[in-house]
Short mmCIF file of C-alpha atoms and ligand atoms in Angstrom, two decimals:
data_model
loop_
_atom_site.label_atom_id
_atom_site.label_comp_id
_atom_site.label_asym_id
_atom_site.label_seq_id
_atom_site.Cartn_x
_atom_site.Cartn_y
_atom_site.Cartn_z
CA MET W 13 167.52 77.98 154.53
CA THR W 14 167.11 77.22 150.87
CA ARG W 15 163.89 78.98 149.97
CA VAL W 16 161.80 81.78 151.46
CA LEU W 17 158.32 80.37 151.95
CA ASP W 18 155.01 82.18 152.05
CA VAL W 19 153.44 80.83 155.19
CA VAL W 20 149.90 81.63 156.32
CA VAL W 21 149.43 81.13 160.05
CA GLY W 22 145.77 80.92 161.01
CA VAL W 23 145.08 81.49 164.67
CA THR W 24 141.69 80.54 166.11
CA GLY W 25 140.18 81.44 169.44
CA GLY W 26 141.80 79.44 172.18
CA ILE W 27 144.09 80.20 175.07
CA ALA W 28 146.91 78.39 173.22
CA ALA W 29 147.00 81.41 170.88
CA TYR W 30 149.75 82.73 173.12
CA LYS W 31 151.88 79.72 172.13
CA ALA W 32 151.19 80.46 168.46
CA VAL W 33 153.14 83.70 168.95
CA GLN W 34 156.24 81.51 169.16
CA VAL W 35 155.25 79.64 165.99
CA VAL W 36 155.02 82.91 164.07
CA ARG W 37 158.24 84.19 165.61
CA ASP W 38 160.23 81.04 164.73
CA LEU W 39 158.97 81.05 161.15
CA ALA W 40 159.72 84.77 160.71
CA LEU W 41 163.15 84.44 162.30
CA ALA W 42 163.92 81.60 159.90
CA GLY W 43 163.41 84.19 157.13
CA HIS W 44 160.00 83.11 155.87
CA ASN W 45 157.29 85.51 154.79
CA VAL W 46 154.57 85.01 157.40
CA HIS W 47 151.00 86.23 157.16
CA VAL W 48 148.94 85.81 160.28
CA ILE W 49 145.20 85.47 159.93
CA PRO W 50 143.57 85.48 163.35
CA THR W 51 139.86 84.93 163.78
CA ASP W 52 137.89 87.52 165.72
CA SER W 53 137.91 85.36 168.81
CA ALA W 54 141.65 84.75 168.51
CA LEU W 55 142.12 88.50 168.81
CA ARG W 56 140.47 88.38 172.22
CA PHE W 57 143.42 86.29 173.38
CA VAL W 58 146.29 87.96 171.50
CA GLY W 59 145.82 91.33 169.77
CA ALA W 60 146.63 92.39 166.22
CA PRO W 61 149.63 94.58 167.21
CA THR W 62 151.45 91.52 168.54
CA TRP W 63 150.88 89.55 165.35
CA GLU W 64 151.92 92.47 163.15
CA ALA W 65 155.06 93.15 165.19
CA ILE W 66 156.34 89.58 165.09
CA SER W 67 155.27 88.71 161.55
CA HIS W 68 156.29 92.08 160.07
CA ASN W 69 153.15 91.98 157.94
CA PRO W 70 149.73 93.64 158.26
CA VAL W 71 147.02 91.61 159.95
CA SER W 72 143.37 91.42 159.07
CA THR W 73 140.49 89.17 160.02
CA SER W 74 137.92 90.38 157.60
CA VAL W 75 137.30 89.73 153.92
CA PHE W 76 136.01 93.31 153.74
CA ASP W 77 139.38 94.92 154.50
CA ASP W 78 141.42 95.84 151.46
CA VAL W 79 138.68 94.46 149.16
CA SER W 80 140.36 95.59 145.94
CA ALA W 81 143.31 93.29 146.70
CA VAL W 82 140.99 90.25 147.18
CA ARG W 83 143.17 89.31 150.11
CA HIS W 84 141.90 85.79 150.72
CA VAL W 85 142.52 84.74 147.13
CA ALA W 86 145.91 86.45 147.08
CA LEU W 87 147.03 84.93 150.37
CA GLY W 88 145.58 81.52 149.61
CA GLN W 89 147.05 81.23 146.14
CA ARG W 90 150.44 82.54 147.13
CA ALA W 91 150.82 80.39 150.27
CA ASP W 92 153.32 77.53 150.18
CA VAL W 93 151.71 76.14 153.32
CA ILE W 94 148.92 77.07 155.73
CA VAL W 95 149.17 76.18 159.40
CA ILE W 96 146.35 76.73 161.88
CA ALA W 97 147.51 76.88 165.47
CA PRO W 98 145.66 76.59 167.71
CA ALA W 99 142.83 74.89 165.85
CA THR W 100 139.77 74.88 168.10
CA ALA W 101 136.99 72.27 167.94
CA ASN W 102 134.84 74.89 166.23
CA SER W 103 137.49 75.69 163.62
CA LEU W 104 138.03 71.95 162.87
CA ALA W 105 134.27 71.63 162.33
CA LYS W 106 134.29 74.64 159.99
CA LEU W 107 137.29 73.31 158.06
CA ALA W 108 135.70 69.87 157.75
CA THR W 109 132.58 71.32 156.15
CA GLY W 110 134.39 74.02 154.17
CA LEU W 111 132.69 76.94 155.93
CA ALA W 112 134.15 80.25 154.82
CA ASP W 113 132.60 83.01 156.93
CA ASP W 114 135.83 84.86 157.65
CA LEU W 115 139.20 85.63 156.07
CA LEU W 116 140.80 82.43 157.36
CA GLY W 117 138.01 80.19 156.04
CA THR W 118 138.04 81.82 152.60
CA THR W 119 141.83 81.72 152.42
CA VAL W 120 141.88 77.98 153.17
CA LEU W 121 139.33 77.31 150.42
CA ALA W 122 141.22 79.50 147.96
CA SER W 123 144.42 77.59 148.54
CA ARG W 124 145.82 74.31 147.25
CA ALA W 125 148.81 74.43 149.60
CA PRO W 126 149.34 71.76 152.25
CA LEU W 127 147.28 72.44 155.36
CA VAL W 128 148.60 71.72 158.84
CA VAL W 129 146.41 72.00 161.93
CA ALA W 130 147.45 71.91 165.58
CA PRO W 131 144.30 71.20 167.60
CA ALA W 132 143.93 72.54 171.14
CA MET W 133 140.88 71.99 173.31
CA HIS W 134 139.60 70.24 176.38
CA THR W 135 139.80 66.45 176.37
CA GLU W 136 136.01 66.07 176.29
CA MET W 137 135.79 68.25 173.19
CA TRP W 138 138.69 66.41 171.44
CA GLN W 139 137.07 63.06 172.16
CA HIS W 140 133.53 64.10 171.24
CA PRO W 141 132.26 62.00 168.32
CA ALA W 142 131.64 65.17 166.29
CA THR W 143 135.28 66.25 166.62
CA VAL W 144 136.51 62.71 166.00
CA ARG W 145 134.54 62.62 162.76
CA ASN W 146 135.75 66.09 161.72
CA VAL W 147 139.37 65.11 162.30
CA GLN W 148 138.82 61.92 160.24
CA THR W 149 137.37 63.99 157.43
CA LEU W 150 140.30 66.37 157.46
CA ARG W 151 142.87 63.59 157.52
CA ALA W 152 141.10 61.86 154.68
CA ARG W 153 141.54 65.08 152.73
CA GLY W 154 145.27 65.02 153.38
CA VAL W 155 145.31 67.61 156.14
CA ILE W 156 148.24 67.09 158.50
CA VAL W 157 147.15 66.99 162.12
CA VAL W 158 149.89 67.78 164.64
CA GLY W 159 149.09 66.59 168.15
CA PRO W 160 147.41 67.41 170.35
CA GLY W 161 149.64 66.32 173.18
CA SER W 162 148.58 65.19 176.59
CA GLY W 163 149.18 67.28 179.63
CA ARG W 164 147.93 70.09 181.78
CA LEU W 165 145.06 71.96 180.15
CA THR W 166 143.79 75.44 180.96
CA GLY W 167 142.18 74.49 184.22
CA ALA W 168 143.39 71.91 186.69
CA ASP W 169 142.50 69.12 184.30
CA VAL W 170 144.99 66.91 182.55
CA GLY W 171 144.54 64.85 179.35
CA PRO W 172 144.83 64.90 175.58
CA GLY W 173 143.95 68.28 174.05
CA ARG W 174 147.00 70.38 174.77
CA MET W 175 148.44 72.07 171.70
CA SER W 176 151.77 70.64 170.51
CA GLU W 177 154.89 72.63 171.25
CA PRO W 178 155.69 75.45 168.77
CA ALA W 179 158.92 73.77 167.57
CA GLU W 180 156.97 70.64 166.64
CA ILE W 181 154.34 72.67 164.78
CA VAL W 182 157.01 74.64 162.87
CA ALA W 183 158.81 71.40 161.96
CA ALA W 184 155.59 69.79 160.69
CA THR W 185 154.75 72.92 158.69
CA LEU W 186 158.10 73.00 156.93
CA ALA W 187 158.05 69.22 156.39
CA ALA W 188 154.64 69.54 154.74
CA VAL W 189 156.15 71.81 152.08
CA ASP W 190 159.16 69.53 151.65
CA THR W 191 157.20 66.36 151.08
CA ARG W 192 154.87 68.12 148.68
CA SER W 193 157.70 69.65 146.64
CA HIS W 194 159.62 66.40 146.53
CA GLY W 195 156.52 64.57 145.46
CA ASP W 196 156.80 61.88 148.11
CA ALA W 197 153.75 62.74 150.17
CA PRO W 198 151.61 59.62 150.39
CA ALA W 199 149.56 59.36 147.23
CA GLN W 200 145.87 59.90 147.98
CA ASP W 201 145.07 56.78 146.03
CA LEU W 202 142.48 55.52 148.52
CA ALA W 203 140.82 58.94 148.92
CA GLY W 204 137.31 58.65 150.23
CA LEU W 205 137.24 54.85 150.05
CA ARG W 206 136.01 52.94 153.07
CA VAL W 207 138.68 50.55 154.33
CA LEU W 208 137.84 48.08 157.07
CA VAL W 209 140.75 46.59 159.02
CA THR W 210 140.61 43.87 161.66
CA ALA W 211 143.53 43.96 164.08
CA GLY W 212 144.74 42.16 167.20
CA GLY W 213 143.86 38.77 168.56
CA THR W 214 140.56 37.40 169.87
CA ARG W 215 140.05 35.88 173.32
CA GLU W 216 137.65 33.02 173.95
CA PRO W 217 136.41 32.87 177.56
CA ILE W 218 136.61 29.52 179.36
CA ASP W 219 135.25 30.71 182.70
CA PRO W 220 135.02 34.16 184.33
CA VAL W 221 138.78 34.29 184.91
CA ARG W 222 140.34 32.41 182.01
CA TYR W 223 140.44 32.61 178.25
CA LEU W 224 142.11 31.12 175.17
CA ALA W 225 144.14 33.72 173.31
CA ASN W 226 146.97 34.09 170.81
CA ARG W 227 150.13 36.13 170.49
CA SER W 228 148.90 38.72 168.00
CA SER W 229 149.89 42.27 169.11
CA GLY W 230 147.78 44.15 166.57
CA LYS W 231 150.83 46.00 165.21
CA GLN W 232 150.42 44.83 161.62
CA GLY W 233 146.69 45.60 161.56
CA VAL W 234 147.19 49.06 163.05
CA ALA W 235 149.98 49.69 160.52
CA PHE W 236 147.44 48.91 157.76
CA ALA W 237 144.92 51.28 159.31
CA LEU W 238 147.42 54.14 159.58
CA ALA W 239 148.79 53.55 156.07
CA ALA W 240 145.28 53.48 154.56
CA ALA W 241 144.31 56.69 156.44
CA ALA W 242 147.46 58.43 155.18
CA ARG W 243 146.42 57.50 151.65
CA GLY W 244 143.06 59.18 152.17
CA ALA W 245 140.88 56.21 153.10
CA VAL W 246 138.02 56.49 155.56
CA VAL W 247 139.14 53.78 157.93
CA THR W 248 137.24 51.65 160.42
CA VAL W 249 139.24 49.36 162.68
CA ILE W 250 137.75 46.33 164.39
CA ALA W 251 140.18 45.92 167.25
CA ALA W 252 140.54 42.80 169.38
CA HIS W 253 142.77 43.19 172.43
CA LEU W 254 145.51 45.34 170.96
CA ASP W 255 148.82 45.60 172.82
CA PRO W 256 149.31 49.00 174.49
CA GLN W 257 151.71 50.34 171.83
CA PRO W 258 149.52 49.76 168.77
CA ALA W 259 146.46 50.77 170.82
CA ALA W 260 148.12 54.11 171.61
CA ALA W 261 149.20 54.64 168.00
CA LEU W 262 145.64 54.05 166.89
CA ALA W 263 144.12 56.30 169.57
CA GLU W 264 146.43 59.12 168.54
CA VAL W 265 145.00 59.33 165.04
CA GLN W 266 141.39 58.90 166.15
CA LEU W 267 140.28 56.45 163.52
CA ASN W 268 136.84 55.01 163.89
CA THR W 269 137.40 51.96 166.10
CA ILE W 270 135.09 49.17 167.18
CA GLU W 271 136.40 47.08 170.06
CA VAL W 272 135.56 43.40 170.13
CA GLY W 273 136.59 40.49 172.33
CA THR W 274 135.74 37.11 170.84
CA ALA W 275 135.81 35.59 167.36
CA ALA W 276 132.02 35.70 167.31
CA GLU W 277 131.95 39.42 168.19
CA LEU W 278 134.58 40.13 165.56
CA GLY W 279 132.59 38.16 163.00
CA ASP W 280 129.41 40.13 163.78
CA ALA W 281 131.25 43.44 163.49
CA VAL W 282 132.80 42.46 160.14
CA GLU W 283 129.40 41.29 158.90
CA ARG W 284 127.93 44.72 159.68
CA GLU W 285 130.81 46.91 158.55
CA ALA W 286 132.02 45.07 155.45
CA VAL W 287 128.79 45.84 153.59
CA SER W 288 129.88 49.37 152.75
CA ALA W 289 133.65 48.77 152.57
CA ALA W 290 135.67 48.96 149.37
CA VAL W 291 138.57 47.12 151.00
CA VAL W 292 138.61 44.63 153.88
CA VAL W 293 141.95 43.81 155.50
CA MET W 294 141.65 40.72 157.72
CA ALA W 295 144.83 41.15 159.76
CA ALA W 296 143.41 39.97 163.09
CA ALA W 297 144.34 36.58 164.49
CA ILE W 298 140.92 35.06 165.04
CA ALA W 299 140.46 31.97 167.21
CA ASP W 300 139.64 28.88 165.14
CA PHE W 301 138.13 27.19 168.20
CA THR W 302 136.17 28.35 171.21
CA PRO W 303 135.15 26.50 174.39
CA ALA W 304 131.99 24.48 173.73
CA GLU W 305 130.61 25.73 177.03
CA PHE W 306 131.35 28.74 179.15
CA ALA W 307 131.57 27.86 182.83
CA GLU W 308 129.55 30.49 184.73
CA ARG W 309 131.75 29.93 187.75
CA LYS W 310 135.49 29.49 188.02
CA ILE W 311 136.49 25.91 187.23
CA LYS W 312 137.96 24.43 190.42
CA LYS W 313 140.87 22.05 190.16
CA ALA W 314 139.54 19.98 193.03
CA VAL W 315 136.51 19.17 190.88
CA SER W 316 138.53 18.54 187.71
CA GLY W 317 141.03 16.23 189.29
CA GLU W 318 144.45 15.49 187.76
CA ARG W 319 143.31 15.82 184.17
CA MET W 320 140.99 18.23 182.58
CA ASP W 321 139.38 18.04 179.17
CA LEU W 322 138.35 21.26 177.57
CA HIS W 323 135.91 20.77 174.71
CA LEU W 324 136.26 23.22 171.88
CA VAL W 325 134.08 23.89 168.87
CA ARG W 326 134.92 25.62 165.60
CA THR W 327 134.26 29.32 165.28
CA VAL W 328 132.86 30.86 162.14
CA ASP W 329 135.62 31.49 159.61
CA VAL W 330 135.00 35.19 158.99
CA LEU W 331 137.30 35.46 155.99
CA ALA W 332 135.82 32.36 154.36
CA ALA W 333 132.31 33.75 154.85
CA LEU W 334 133.33 37.09 153.32
CA VAL W 335 134.90 35.64 150.21
CA SER W 336 132.06 33.18 149.71
CA ARG W 337 129.80 36.19 149.09
CA PRO W 338 131.95 38.42 146.88
CA VAL W 339 130.83 42.00 146.33
CA PRO W 340 131.82 43.37 142.91
CA GLY W 341 134.64 45.88 143.27
CA ARG W 342 135.37 45.00 146.90
CA ILE W 343 138.88 43.80 147.63
CA VAL W 344 139.44 41.36 150.51
CA VAL W 345 142.92 40.82 151.92
CA GLY W 346 143.51 37.66 154.00
CA PHE W 347 146.50 36.65 156.07
CA ALA W 348 148.30 33.42 156.75
CA ALA W 349 150.62 33.15 159.71
CA GLU W 350 152.48 29.87 159.48
CA THR W 351 155.21 28.10 161.44
CA VAL W 352 157.52 27.10 158.61
CA ASP W 353 161.25 26.83 158.07
CA ASP W 354 161.57 28.31 154.61
CA ARG W 355 159.86 30.34 151.93
CA GLU W 356 158.98 27.30 149.87
CA GLN W 357 156.93 25.77 152.70
CA LEU W 358 155.34 29.17 153.36
CA VAL W 359 154.27 29.55 149.73
CA HIS W 360 152.99 25.99 149.64
CA LEU W 361 150.77 26.49 152.72
CA ALA W 362 149.68 29.94 151.52
CA ARG W 363 148.60 28.50 148.15
CA GLU W 364 146.57 25.83 149.94
CA LYS W 365 144.98 28.49 152.13
CA VAL W 366 144.05 30.83 149.31
CA ALA W 367 142.61 27.90 147.37
CA ARG W 368 140.36 27.13 150.37
CA LYS W 369 139.42 30.76 151.01
CA PRO W 370 140.01 32.78 147.86
CA ALA W 371 140.80 36.23 149.15
CA ASP W 372 141.81 38.73 146.43
CA LEU W 373 145.21 38.93 148.10
CA LEU W 374 146.77 36.70 150.74
CA VAL W 375 149.64 38.00 152.84
CA ALA W 376 151.63 35.04 154.16
CA ASN W 377 154.32 35.32 156.77
CA ALA W 378 156.32 32.96 158.94
CA VAL W 379 155.75 33.13 162.69
CA GLY W 380 157.35 31.61 165.75
CA ALA W 381 160.91 31.85 167.08
CA GLY W 382 160.72 35.63 167.50
CA ARG W 383 159.25 36.23 164.05
CA GLY W 384 155.95 37.90 163.27
CA PHE W 385 153.94 38.44 166.46
CA GLY W 386 154.87 41.51 168.43
CA ALA W 387 157.86 42.38 166.21
CA ASP W 388 158.17 45.78 164.56
CA ASP W 389 159.23 44.31 161.23
CA ASN W 390 157.63 41.75 159.00
CA ASP W 391 158.58 39.65 156.05
CA ALA W 392 155.78 38.40 153.82
CA VAL W 393 154.87 36.89 150.51
CA VAL W 394 151.77 38.28 148.78
CA LEU W 395 149.69 35.96 146.59
CA THR W 396 146.63 36.42 144.42
CA ALA W 397 143.47 34.33 144.64
CA SER W 398 144.91 32.05 141.98
CA GLY W 399 148.09 31.52 143.99
CA ASP W 400 150.42 33.69 141.90
CA ILE W 401 153.11 35.45 143.88
CA VAL W 402 152.87 39.21 143.27
CA ALA W 403 155.31 40.51 145.84
CA ASP W 404 157.91 39.64 148.42
CA VAL W 405 157.74 42.39 150.98
CA SER W 406 159.86 43.06 154.05
CA GLY W 407 160.62 45.96 156.33
CA THR W 408 158.63 47.75 158.98
CA LYS W 409 155.04 46.65 159.39
CA ARG W 410 154.06 50.05 157.94
CA ALA W 411 156.22 49.40 154.86
CA VAL W 412 154.62 45.97 154.46
CA ALA W 413 151.17 47.56 154.78
CA ASP W 414 151.98 50.15 152.12
CA ALA W 415 153.39 47.54 149.74
CA VAL W 416 150.21 45.46 150.09
CA LEU W 417 148.01 48.56 149.69
CA ASP W 418 149.88 49.31 146.44
CA ARG W 419 148.57 45.94 145.18
CA VAL W 420 145.10 46.70 146.49
CA VAL W 421 145.06 50.00 144.57
CA ALA W 422 146.18 48.20 141.41
CA LEU W 423 143.29 45.73 141.81
CA LEU W 424 140.78 48.52 142.48
CA ARG W 425 141.93 50.28 139.32
CA GLY W 426 141.61 47.04 137.40
CA ASP W 427 145.25 47.24 136.30
CA GLY W 428 145.22 43.55 135.43
CA LYS W 429 147.72 41.79 137.68
CA PRO W 430 148.25 43.58 140.97
N1 CTP S 518 140.31 33.99 159.95
C1 CTP S 518 138.97 34.27 160.01
N2 CTP S 518 138.14 33.59 160.88
C2 CTP S 518 138.64 32.63 161.66
C3 CTP S 518 140.01 32.30 161.60
C4 CTP S 518 140.83 33.01 160.74
O1 CTP S 518 138.50 35.16 159.30
N3 CTP S 518 137.82 32.02 162.48
C5 CTP S 518 141.14 34.75 159.00
C6 CTP S 518 142.27 35.52 159.62
O2 CTP S 518 141.89 36.84 159.94
C7 CTP S 518 143.31 35.52 158.51
C8 CTP S 518 143.05 34.21 157.81
O3 CTP S 518 141.73 33.82 158.15
O4 CTP S 518 143.10 36.56 157.59
C9 CTP S 518 144.03 33.10 158.15
O5 CTP S 518 143.62 32.38 159.21
P1 CTP S 518 144.25 30.97 159.65
O6 CTP S 518 143.63 30.55 160.91
O7 CTP S 518 145.72 31.08 159.61
O8 CTP S 518 143.80 30.05 158.47
P2 CTP S 518 142.99 28.73 158.45
O9 CTP S 518 142.28 28.74 157.15
O10 CTP S 518 142.14 28.65 159.65
O11 CTP S 518 144.04 27.59 158.39
P3 CTP S 518 144.91 26.85 159.50
O12 CTP S 518 144.28 27.14 160.82
O13 CTP S 518 144.80 25.44 159.12
O14 CTP S 518 146.25 27.42 159.34
#
């Protein structure tokens, strides 16, 4: 161990408090100076003598103990990191609004140290819109949320809400200090800004059993959503048929998500949501055509014969509509997925596309032959509305998202060329 850390462990009132004993023990055994601040209800699960014995420090829940020492300010200012495990639904709500009616609440407000929370509650409470919103608020403020995991809860029920394992919480707590002291925590350069991301691929129904679709997995769009959230944005995702992996990654962080099916539904959702957005990222693959008519009953081959003609009509071009009505200060990012052989062709098609629909930034990538759709990595050229190339980005889809968001931030700040 390189440095002895001052760690405040907040414990709130849930049965998982017994698992927090291990968190305190591991931190203390690693040589750190641990101060446990239980809430009154936490003490109904695990008593003060236990916390004092394993942390080797006195324990108090009240701001009125040891008043001359102004404990909350002292603990808060001295802390290198604060971790709250378990964090109940009630404590997340209090943290989100900055309520400070006990020693833990006042200590959190008096501190500028990284804050880590490990939620634990029943699935219904974790998924309640109020909790979802509170978690979003906390994340937007840079709070690190560990878990919860899925598994057996207090009763016979099973689902998300189970507190993460102590080792994972300890690791996240120490990592929070590391990233902060090395200065490579994600910059909060989108803090509080509303970012709207479309992700996935639309499906256009032909009849009750068939549809026209595309190969978009939603991975790149979800990577944008997660990257923007990590930079402090308040993110809304309009999700069209995500593959299970990006869908799970998105569900884990509980970003505000609107599920849509068709190009028309996606267009309506963008129309509604883009009004208040500072940034719109149009990563979804949206159908350009939809069946002219929907057959109410399954189309039978006996009726169609040997050949079948399917009549398609153009869908609304959502990106084109957005950029035709620019909102001052709002940045729109478009995408171009092209089947090309080299970068020159890609840039040529991208320039044509951005001339037709002048998004502030256009992210162009080659697709087909195993590239693009469904892959974990991406390789893209980023152009401005006037067709200038501002970046060649490659790497994981998250890295691509962050590189593009760097350009978005530059545009928002009015730094001239992104
Ligand atoms: N897009 C859209 N609405 C559509 C189709 C596409 O908003 N109905 C958006 C996509 O989300 C993406 C961008 O437009 O950001 C690129 O779409 P694409 O279909 O590749 O471009 P087109 O201009 O339709 O050109 P083409 O089909 O000729 O490649």
